[in-house]
Amino acid sequence: MAPEFNRTFSLQSALSLASALLISTSAFGQSAQRAVFTANNGNLEGSVTSYTFNPDNSLHFVQKFVTGSTPNSQTYNAGTNAQSISISPDGRYLCTGHGTSSTTVEQLTIIRVNPDATMSAFATFTTPDSPLDVQWITNNYLAATKTVVSGGSQVLVYRFDDAPTPTLTQIDAESTGSFSTTLALHPSGQYLYAMDSTGNSVSAFAINTAANNSGFLTLINFYFNGSTYPLGLGISPDGTRLYSAGGISSGGHAVSGWTIDTGTGVLTPMVNTPYTSPGSSPKQVVVSSDNKFAFVGHGTDSTVRSFEINQATGELTSTGFSYDVGFQGSLGEIAILDNLILMGDRDTIDDGVKGLRCFTIGSDGSMTENGTIVDTQGTVGPNALAVWKPKAVCVADIAGGKGGGGDGQVNIDDLTAIILAWGTSNPAADINDDGQVNIDDLTAVILAWGPC
């Protein structure tokens, strides 16, 4: 009888909490509309700029949030050089990684995201030099690279707790080779990939979700990529393919591809990889939301080019469509959001403009610009990008299956389903896909209460 008593007590406690949450939902942040956030990597100022979208998909500047500034390069500030950025799965927090003049520790800045896509300070923490990339694994676990010029690079995993006092506690560290600069999270949340541009390799890790070992990584696959760098990792939204850019290696036009075993996370090289890009020095790959096209950003000629993906093999074929951002090295990161591709222009060299551009992806892989470039208003333009799309309200209608599989109402049945699955990793009740049914999932039900 004890388990039944505990279950009843938990439900009563949850209903009490539900009442409190319904009274004040403003405590829970995330942008209520699609948004994009840029990390602006300046020596004298680090900052994050937020944008939303106008009805015609042109960009709307919302806010610049300064993470740190200094009057000159001789005065150290840990918040400058915002070089990497990631948004938590629930959209509540941004994390930026900083690469400054420090050679021992660097800063991770946690920023709260508000419903109107404005930002406010939350917490700062230290991490070993240098977090060239950061990646939220779940709402409670954050990965960051430890990228060193000499010695071994690592991926570090931190447990993040936002209340009552924000804490960031390292729980794991795994070797990733000599020089790791990019992380990529599998859409399922089960696997994390890290590259090494010195050893030309990609490491695949399984992410443990067991309650007593959650967040820990286990190496499952190590792939040597011959003479080709594996830069700017990009995973297809369906989780079946991984691509990387070859930079100046292998003639300066190489793009590599692997298939991903979605059951194990293991990588297998695609047929005829690496593929050839007409652009110079490929540096990053992203895949369209419909999995039909790969877009490759280039360093030397600052172009973004589209490639058709063979749906059977994953092989890439250039469509001939491209966009030239400008001077060599001006192109920052690129990112996909629905049928849009975002491109960062980091400086005003050659064309006099910097900021963010937005394009609609055509059915043939073409890119049509929406509006024009919108300045970040930072001292430099955007280096790294993080995009956000609110989940559908009915993702909380879980009584008949997650994602609108219930009765069209978010109600007591869904609340009960959360309680019955409390503390487990049941995917049908894990609304925010963080590997555990907990207070975050309960909150999602309360905030979505009512008809879909």
Short mmCIF file of C-alpha atoms in Angstrom, two decimals:
data_model
loop_
_atom_site.label_atom_id
_atom_site.label_comp_id
_atom_site.label_asym_id
_atom_site.label_seq_id
_atom_site.Cartn_x
_atom_site.Cartn_y
_atom_site.Cartn_z
CA MET A 1 0.00 0.00 0.00
CA ALA A 2 2.94 2.34 0.52
CA PRO A 3 3.58 2.96 -3.21
CA GLU A 4 -0.11 3.78 -3.74
CA PHE A 5 -0.07 6.21 -0.81
CA ASN A 6 3.05 7.90 -2.18
CA ARG A 7 1.49 8.17 -5.61
CA THR A 8 -1.63 9.83 -4.17
CA PHE A 9 0.45 12.17 -2.10
CA SER A 10 2.53 13.10 -5.15
CA LEU A 11 -0.57 13.87 -7.18
CA GLN A 12 -1.97 16.07 -4.40
CA SER A 13 1.38 17.85 -4.16
CA ALA A 14 1.45 18.31 -7.91
CA LEU A 15 -2.05 19.79 -7.93
CA SER A 16 -0.99 22.27 -5.22
CA LEU A 17 2.01 23.19 -7.32
CA ALA A 18 -0.23 23.48 -10.38
CA SER A 19 -2.32 26.12 -8.65
CA ALA A 20 0.78 28.13 -7.83
CA LEU A 21 2.08 27.86 -11.37
CA LEU A 22 -1.21 28.96 -12.88
CA ILE A 23 -1.15 32.06 -10.67
CA SER A 24 2.30 33.07 -11.88
CA THR A 25 3.60 31.68 -15.17
CA SER A 26 5.86 34.64 -15.81
CA ALA A 27 8.66 32.98 -13.86
CA PHE A 28 9.26 30.54 -16.70
CA GLY A 29 11.18 32.01 -19.63
CA GLN A 30 11.51 31.15 -23.28
CA SER A 31 10.73 33.18 -26.35
CA ALA A 32 7.06 32.86 -27.31
CA GLN A 33 7.99 33.11 -30.99
CA ARG A 34 10.77 31.96 -33.28
CA ALA A 35 14.05 33.65 -32.49
CA VAL A 36 17.75 33.58 -33.29
CA PHE A 37 20.60 34.56 -30.99
CA THR A 38 24.10 35.55 -32.11
CA ALA A 39 27.32 35.39 -30.12
CA ASN A 40 29.41 38.43 -31.03
CA ASN A 41 33.11 37.64 -30.58
CA GLY A 42 34.90 40.94 -29.96
CA ASN A 43 38.19 41.49 -28.17
CA LEU A 44 36.85 44.58 -26.41
CA GLU A 45 33.23 43.45 -26.06
CA GLY A 46 31.46 40.13 -25.88
CA SER A 47 27.73 40.26 -26.48
CA VAL A 48 24.65 38.34 -27.57
CA THR A 49 22.07 39.79 -29.96
CA SER A 50 18.52 38.48 -30.19
CA TYR A 51 16.25 38.68 -33.24
CA THR A 52 12.69 37.65 -34.01
CA PHE A 53 11.02 37.48 -37.41
CA ASN A 54 8.62 39.81 -39.18
CA PRO A 55 5.63 38.31 -41.06
CA ASP A 56 7.68 38.30 -44.29
CA ASN A 57 10.52 36.40 -42.52
CA SER A 58 12.79 39.43 -42.47
CA LEU A 59 14.73 39.88 -39.24
CA HIS A 60 13.67 42.12 -36.36
CA PHE A 61 16.37 43.30 -33.94
CA VAL A 62 15.28 42.81 -30.32
CA GLN A 63 18.23 43.40 -27.98
CA LYS A 64 21.97 43.37 -27.55
CA PHE A 65 23.06 41.91 -24.22
CA VAL A 66 26.66 42.64 -23.22
CA THR A 67 28.45 39.73 -21.54
CA GLY A 68 31.62 41.72 -20.88
CA SER A 69 33.59 44.73 -22.08
CA THR A 70 36.97 46.33 -21.59
CA PRO A 71 38.43 49.71 -22.61
CA ASN A 72 41.57 48.16 -24.09
CA SER A 73 43.19 44.82 -24.80
CA GLN A 74 45.54 45.18 -21.83
CA THR A 75 42.61 45.15 -19.37
CA TYR A 76 41.25 41.63 -18.91
CA ASN A 77 37.52 40.89 -18.87
CA ALA A 78 36.32 37.28 -18.80
CA GLY A 79 33.06 38.12 -20.60
CA THR A 80 34.59 39.34 -23.86
CA ASN A 81 35.11 37.16 -26.95
CA ALA A 82 31.75 35.37 -26.96
CA GLN A 83 32.78 32.68 -29.41
CA SER A 84 30.17 29.94 -28.96
CA ILE A 85 26.49 29.76 -28.02
CA SER A 86 23.78 27.17 -27.36
CA ILE A 87 20.15 27.35 -26.21
CA SER A 88 18.65 24.87 -23.75
CA PRO A 89 16.00 22.47 -25.09
CA ASP A 90 13.25 24.28 -23.17
CA GLY A 91 14.43 27.65 -24.48
CA ARG A 92 14.87 29.15 -21.01
CA TYR A 93 18.63 29.67 -21.03
CA LEU A 94 21.47 30.53 -23.37
CA CYS A 95 25.06 29.57 -22.66
CA THR A 96 27.98 31.40 -24.23
CA GLY A 97 31.59 30.25 -24.13
CA HIS A 98 34.37 32.84 -24.06
CA GLY A 99 37.89 32.69 -25.43
CA THR A 100 39.92 35.55 -23.99
CA SER A 101 43.57 36.16 -23.20
CA SER A 102 43.40 33.79 -20.23
CA THR A 103 45.40 30.59 -20.61
CA THR A 104 44.05 28.80 -17.54
CA VAL A 105 40.30 29.29 -17.12
CA GLU A 106 37.56 30.90 -19.19
CA GLN A 107 33.98 31.94 -18.59
CA LEU A 108 30.65 30.30 -19.35
CA THR A 109 27.82 32.82 -19.21
CA ILE A 110 24.26 31.64 -18.56
CA ILE A 111 21.63 34.09 -19.84
CA ARG A 112 17.90 33.96 -19.14
CA VAL A 113 15.61 34.20 -22.18
CA ASN A 114 12.36 36.12 -21.69
CA PRO A 115 9.05 35.54 -23.54
CA ASP A 116 9.66 38.54 -25.83
CA ALA A 117 13.17 37.24 -26.77
CA THR A 118 14.88 39.82 -24.58
CA MET A 119 17.63 38.55 -22.32
CA SER A 120 18.72 39.11 -18.74
CA ALA A 121 21.75 38.12 -16.68
CA PHE A 122 21.52 34.85 -14.76
CA ALA A 123 24.90 33.39 -13.76
CA THR A 124 28.56 33.03 -14.75
CA PHE A 125 30.88 30.08 -14.18
CA THR A 126 34.46 29.11 -15.01
CA THR A 127 35.62 26.33 -17.29
CA PRO A 128 39.13 25.25 -18.39
CA ASP A 129 40.64 27.00 -21.40
CA SER A 130 39.08 27.07 -23.97
CA PRO A 131 35.33 26.52 -24.64
CA LEU A 132 35.43 26.87 -28.42
CA ASP A 133 32.04 25.14 -28.48
CA VAL A 134 29.22 24.62 -25.98
CA GLN A 135 26.17 22.38 -26.32
CA TRP A 136 23.19 21.87 -24.03
CA ILE A 137 22.59 18.12 -23.86
CA THR A 138 19.41 18.46 -21.80
CA ASN A 139 17.99 21.27 -19.69
CA ASN A 140 20.15 20.03 -16.82
CA TYR A 141 23.36 18.97 -18.58
CA LEU A 142 25.75 21.12 -20.57
CA ALA A 143 28.79 20.08 -22.60
CA ALA A 144 31.78 22.30 -23.37
CA THR A 145 35.02 21.69 -25.19
CA LYS A 146 38.33 22.00 -23.40
CA THR A 147 40.37 23.00 -26.43
CA VAL A 148 44.08 23.31 -25.87
CA VAL A 149 46.87 24.22 -28.29
CA SER A 150 49.19 21.56 -26.88
CA GLY A 151 48.06 18.44 -25.08
CA GLY A 152 44.79 16.60 -25.23
CA SER A 153 41.42 18.20 -25.82
CA GLN A 154 38.35 17.03 -23.94
CA VAL A 155 34.61 17.36 -23.82
CA LEU A 156 33.47 18.33 -20.33
CA VAL A 157 29.96 17.64 -19.05
CA TYR A 158 28.42 19.83 -16.38
CA ARG A 159 25.25 19.40 -14.33
CA PHE A 160 23.30 22.67 -14.22
CA ASP A 161 20.92 23.54 -11.40
CA ASP A 162 19.15 26.89 -11.60
CA ALA A 163 17.53 26.98 -8.15
CA PRO A 164 17.67 27.90 -5.38
CA THR A 165 21.26 29.01 -6.12
CA PRO A 166 22.59 28.51 -9.67
CA THR A 167 25.34 25.88 -9.79
CA LEU A 168 27.38 24.26 -12.56
CA THR A 169 29.12 21.08 -11.45
CA GLN A 170 31.50 19.10 -13.64
CA ILE A 171 30.54 15.42 -13.69
CA ASP A 172 32.54 13.99 -16.59
CA ALA A 173 35.52 14.62 -18.89
CA GLU A 174 36.27 12.55 -21.99
CA SER A 175 39.24 12.74 -24.35
CA THR A 176 38.44 13.93 -27.87
CA GLY A 177 41.89 14.14 -29.49
CA SER A 178 44.40 16.94 -29.90
CA PHE A 179 42.33 19.91 -31.08
CA SER A 180 38.53 19.76 -30.76
CA THR A 181 36.48 22.80 -31.73
CA THR A 182 32.99 21.48 -32.56
CA LEU A 183 30.31 19.42 -30.81
CA ALA A 184 27.13 18.07 -32.38
CA LEU A 185 24.16 16.62 -30.49
CA HIS A 186 22.06 13.90 -32.12
CA PRO A 187 18.37 14.90 -32.48
CA SER A 188 17.38 11.98 -30.24
CA GLY A 189 19.55 13.35 -27.44
CA GLN A 190 21.22 9.95 -27.14
CA TYR A 191 24.59 10.69 -28.77
CA LEU A 192 27.18 13.46 -28.78
CA TYR A 193 29.85 13.86 -31.47
CA ALA A 194 33.19 15.68 -31.17
CA MET A 195 35.83 16.28 -33.83
CA ASP A 196 39.62 16.58 -33.77
CA SER A 197 41.17 18.63 -36.58
CA THR A 198 44.72 17.58 -35.70
CA GLY A 199 44.01 13.87 -35.71
CA ASN A 200 41.34 14.17 -38.44
CA SER A 201 38.89 12.11 -36.41
CA VAL A 202 35.35 12.12 -35.05
CA SER A 203 34.45 10.58 -31.69
CA ALA A 204 30.92 9.38 -30.96
CA PHE A 205 29.68 9.20 -27.37
CA ALA A 206 26.55 7.66 -25.91
CA ILE A 207 24.84 9.86 -23.31
CA ASN A 208 23.84 7.95 -20.19
CA THR A 209 20.25 8.62 -19.03
CA ALA A 210 20.15 6.29 -16.03
CA ALA A 211 19.13 8.19 -12.91
CA ASN A 212 22.30 7.28 -10.99
CA ASN A 213 24.65 8.02 -13.90
CA SER A 214 22.80 10.60 -15.96
CA GLY A 215 24.86 12.86 -18.21
CA PHE A 216 27.96 10.68 -18.28
CA LEU A 217 29.47 9.87 -21.69
CA THR A 218 30.65 6.53 -23.07
CA LEU A 219 32.81 6.32 -26.20
CA ILE A 220 31.07 4.12 -28.76
CA ASN A 221 32.84 4.91 -32.03
CA PHE A 222 36.06 6.57 -33.21
CA TYR A 223 36.44 7.31 -36.90
CA PHE A 224 39.66 8.41 -38.61
CA ASN A 225 38.95 10.63 -41.63
CA GLY A 226 42.21 10.16 -43.51
CA SER A 227 43.79 13.39 -44.67
CA THR A 228 40.60 15.45 -44.45
CA TYR A 229 39.70 17.75 -41.54
CA PRO A 230 36.28 17.12 -39.95
CA LEU A 231 35.29 20.75 -39.22
CA GLY A 232 31.85 22.24 -38.49
CA LEU A 233 29.89 19.05 -37.82
CA GLY A 234 26.26 19.03 -38.99
CA ILE A 235 23.65 16.32 -38.32
CA SER A 236 20.50 15.88 -40.43
CA PRO A 237 17.24 16.51 -38.52
CA ASP A 238 16.19 12.87 -39.01
CA GLY A 239 19.40 11.80 -37.26
CA THR A 240 20.62 9.51 -40.04
CA ARG A 241 23.54 11.51 -41.45
CA LEU A 242 26.55 13.49 -40.25
CA TYR A 243 28.59 15.83 -42.44
CA SER A 244 31.78 17.81 -41.88
CA ALA A 245 33.81 20.42 -43.75
CA GLY A 246 37.41 19.89 -44.82
CA GLY A 247 38.80 23.42 -44.56
CA ILE A 248 42.13 23.81 -46.34
CA SER A 249 42.85 20.06 -46.23
CA SER A 250 42.53 17.69 -49.20
CA GLY A 251 42.84 20.49 -51.73
CA GLY A 252 40.53 22.92 -49.91
CA HIS A 253 37.22 21.70 -51.39
CA ALA A 254 36.32 18.57 -49.39
CA VAL A 255 33.07 17.79 -47.54
CA SER A 256 32.85 14.44 -45.71
CA GLY A 257 29.77 12.38 -44.90
CA TRP A 258 28.81 9.49 -42.61
CA THR A 259 25.64 7.54 -42.02
CA ILE A 260 24.52 7.24 -38.39
CA ASP A 261 23.09 4.04 -36.98
CA THR A 262 20.21 5.58 -35.01
CA GLY A 263 20.08 2.55 -32.74
CA THR A 264 23.74 2.65 -31.71
CA GLY A 265 25.12 6.05 -32.80
CA VAL A 266 27.93 4.38 -34.74
CA LEU A 267 29.30 6.21 -37.82
CA THR A 268 29.92 4.60 -41.21
CA PRO A 269 31.50 6.57 -44.07
CA MET A 270 29.20 7.29 -47.01
CA VAL A 271 29.84 6.07 -50.54
CA ASN A 272 32.38 8.23 -52.42
CA THR A 273 33.12 10.51 -49.46
CA PRO A 274 34.63 13.10 -49.38
CA TYR A 275 32.61 15.17 -51.84
CA THR A 276 33.80 18.24 -53.73
CA SER A 277 32.56 21.77 -53.13
CA PRO A 278 33.04 24.54 -55.72
CA GLY A 279 33.74 26.90 -52.78
CA SER A 280 37.09 27.40 -51.10
CA SER A 281 37.91 26.10 -47.61
CA PRO A 282 34.61 24.58 -46.38
CA LYS A 283 34.22 25.25 -42.66
CA GLN A 284 30.68 24.24 -41.59
CA VAL A 285 27.77 22.08 -42.77
CA VAL A 286 24.07 22.35 -41.84
CA VAL A 287 21.14 20.31 -43.20
CA SER A 288 17.71 21.64 -44.18
CA SER A 289 14.69 20.81 -42.03
CA ASP A 290 13.31 18.46 -44.70
CA ASN A 291 16.67 16.59 -44.92
CA LYS A 292 16.90 17.29 -48.69
CA PHE A 293 19.77 19.78 -48.83
CA ALA A 294 23.11 20.36 -47.16
CA PHE A 295 24.41 23.93 -46.93
CA VAL A 296 28.14 24.48 -46.65
CA GLY A 297 29.77 27.66 -45.35
CA HIS A 298 33.24 28.50 -46.65
CA GLY A 299 36.10 30.44 -45.09
CA THR A 300 38.27 31.62 -47.96
CA ASP A 301 35.58 32.89 -50.34
CA SER A 302 32.90 33.49 -47.63
CA THR A 303 30.21 31.76 -49.66
CA VAL A 304 27.30 29.56 -48.60
CA ARG A 305 26.53 26.84 -51.16
CA SER A 306 23.72 24.28 -51.33
CA PHE A 307 24.02 20.59 -52.16
CA GLU A 308 21.28 18.06 -52.92
CA ILE A 309 21.38 15.01 -50.66
CA ASN A 310 20.89 11.64 -52.31
CA GLN A 311 18.11 10.21 -50.15
CA ALA A 312 19.36 6.66 -50.56
CA THR A 313 23.09 7.12 -49.98
CA GLY A 314 23.55 10.60 -48.49
CA GLU A 315 25.92 11.63 -51.30
CA LEU A 316 26.15 15.35 -52.04
CA THR A 317 25.74 17.05 -55.43
CA SER A 318 26.16 20.79 -55.85
CA THR A 319 22.98 22.59 -56.91
CA GLY A 320 24.94 25.53 -58.28
CA PHE A 321 23.19 27.95 -55.89
CA SER A 322 25.35 30.10 -53.63
CA TYR A 323 25.46 33.37 -51.73
CA ASP A 324 28.62 35.43 -51.26
CA VAL A 325 28.78 37.24 -47.90
CA GLY A 326 31.83 39.26 -48.87
CA PHE A 327 35.49 39.47 -47.93
CA GLN A 328 37.60 36.44 -47.01
CA GLY A 329 36.76 35.28 -43.48
CA SER A 330 33.67 37.49 -43.18
CA LEU A 331 31.22 34.58 -42.99
CA GLY A 332 30.33 33.56 -39.43
CA GLU A 333 28.21 30.53 -38.63
CA ILE A 334 25.14 29.46 -40.56
CA ALA A 335 22.00 27.89 -39.07
CA ILE A 336 18.68 26.38 -40.18
CA LEU A 337 15.25 27.28 -38.77
CA ASP A 338 12.25 25.72 -40.54
CA ASN A 339 12.64 26.66 -44.23
CA LEU A 340 15.06 29.47 -43.46
CA ILE A 341 18.83 29.68 -43.45
CA LEU A 342 20.58 32.32 -41.31
CA MET A 343 24.05 33.66 -42.18
CA GLY A 344 26.31 35.79 -40.01
CA ASP A 345 28.47 38.55 -41.52
CA ARG A 346 31.23 39.23 -39.00
CA ASP A 347 32.77 42.47 -40.28
CA THR A 348 32.37 45.54 -42.46
CA ILE A 349 35.44 44.83 -44.61
CA ASP A 350 34.84 45.23 -48.34
CA ASP A 351 31.07 45.87 -48.18
CA GLY A 352 30.68 48.18 -45.16
CA VAL A 353 28.01 46.07 -43.43
CA LYS A 354 27.90 43.46 -40.66
CA GLY A 355 25.11 41.56 -38.94
CA LEU A 356 22.71 38.74 -39.71
CA ARG A 357 20.97 37.75 -42.96
CA CYS A 358 17.93 35.51 -43.45
CA PHE A 359 17.03 33.53 -46.58
CA THR A 360 14.13 31.28 -47.59
CA ILE A 361 15.24 27.91 -48.93
CA GLY A 362 13.61 27.02 -52.26
CA SER A 363 12.48 23.55 -53.32
CA ASP A 364 15.54 23.43 -55.60
CA GLY A 365 18.04 24.49 -52.93
CA SER A 366 18.05 28.15 -53.92
CA MET A 367 18.31 30.93 -51.33
CA THR A 368 16.08 34.03 -51.50
CA GLU A 369 16.90 36.81 -49.08
CA ASN A 370 14.17 38.14 -46.79
CA GLY A 371 14.68 41.85 -46.25
CA THR A 372 18.30 42.84 -45.82
CA ILE A 373 21.11 42.46 -43.32
CA VAL A 374 20.30 43.58 -39.75
CA ASP A 375 23.17 44.80 -37.59
CA THR A 376 23.92 43.00 -34.31
CA GLN A 377 24.85 46.42 -32.87
CA GLY A 378 27.84 44.73 -31.31
CA THR A 379 31.41 45.96 -31.75
CA VAL A 380 31.79 43.03 -34.17
CA GLY A 381 29.31 40.96 -36.10
CA PRO A 382 28.02 37.49 -35.21
CA ASN A 383 30.35 34.53 -34.82
CA ALA A 384 28.05 31.74 -33.60
CA LEU A 385 24.27 31.24 -33.85
CA ALA A 386 21.54 29.56 -31.80
CA VAL A 387 17.97 29.26 -33.10
CA TRP A 388 14.72 28.72 -31.20
CA LYS A 389 11.27 27.51 -32.22
CA PRO A 390 8.54 27.12 -29.58
CA LYS A 391 7.07 23.66 -29.36
CA ALA A 392 3.45 23.11 -30.29
CA VAL A 393 1.07 23.60 -27.36
CA CYS A 394 -0.26 20.08 -27.71
CA VAL A 395 3.11 18.50 -27.05
CA ALA A 396 1.79 18.36 -23.47
CA ASP A 397 -1.32 16.36 -24.48
CA ILE A 398 0.34 13.08 -23.51
CA ALA A 399 -2.44 10.89 -22.10
CA GLY A 400 -2.73 9.06 -25.43
CA GLY A 401 0.87 9.54 -26.53
CA LYS A 402 3.22 12.54 -26.59
CA GLY A 403 2.70 15.28 -29.12
CA GLY A 404 -1.04 15.69 -29.53
CA GLY A 405 -1.83 11.98 -29.35
CA GLY A 406 -4.31 12.45 -26.53
CA ASP A 407 -7.84 13.82 -26.42
CA GLY A 408 -7.21 17.37 -27.63
CA GLN A 409 -7.18 18.73 -24.06
CA VAL A 410 -4.30 19.30 -21.66
CA ASN A 411 -6.00 18.37 -18.40
CA ILE A 412 -5.96 16.16 -15.32
CA ASP A 413 -5.36 13.03 -17.42
CA ASP A 414 -2.08 14.46 -18.67
CA LEU A 415 -1.12 15.63 -15.19
CA THR A 416 -1.78 12.14 -13.85
CA ALA A 417 0.32 10.61 -16.64
CA ILE A 418 3.24 12.77 -15.51
CA ILE A 419 2.86 11.65 -11.88
CA LEU A 420 2.65 7.96 -12.79
CA ALA A 421 5.88 8.27 -14.80
CA TRP A 422 7.64 10.52 -12.27
CA GLY A 423 11.38 9.91 -11.99
CA THR A 424 11.53 7.57 -14.99
CA SER A 425 12.81 8.15 -18.53
CA ASN A 426 9.49 7.19 -20.12
CA PRO A 427 9.61 9.02 -23.51
CA ALA A 428 5.81 9.28 -23.70
CA ALA A 429 5.79 11.55 -20.65
CA ASP A 430 9.17 13.21 -21.09
CA ILE A 431 7.79 16.35 -22.75
CA ASN A 432 11.05 18.28 -22.95
CA ASP A 433 13.16 15.25 -23.97
CA ASP A 434 15.74 15.68 -21.21
CA GLY A 435 15.83 12.01 -20.26
CA GLN A 436 13.74 12.22 -17.08
CA VAL A 437 10.11 12.90 -16.15
CA ASN A 438 10.29 15.64 -13.53
CA ILE A 439 9.22 19.14 -12.56
CA ASP A 440 10.01 20.52 -16.02
CA ASP A 441 7.48 18.18 -17.63
CA LEU A 442 4.90 18.96 -14.97
CA THR A 443 5.42 22.67 -15.63
CA ALA A 444 4.93 22.14 -19.36
CA VAL A 445 1.55 20.52 -18.71
CA ILE A 446 0.42 23.36 -16.44
CA LEU A 447 1.51 26.09 -18.85
CA ALA A 448 -0.38 24.39 -21.70
CA TRP A 449 -3.54 23.71 -19.64
CA GLY A 450 -6.80 23.75 -21.61
CA PRO A 451 -7.88 22.92 -25.17
CA CYS A 452 -5.22 22.44 -27.82
#
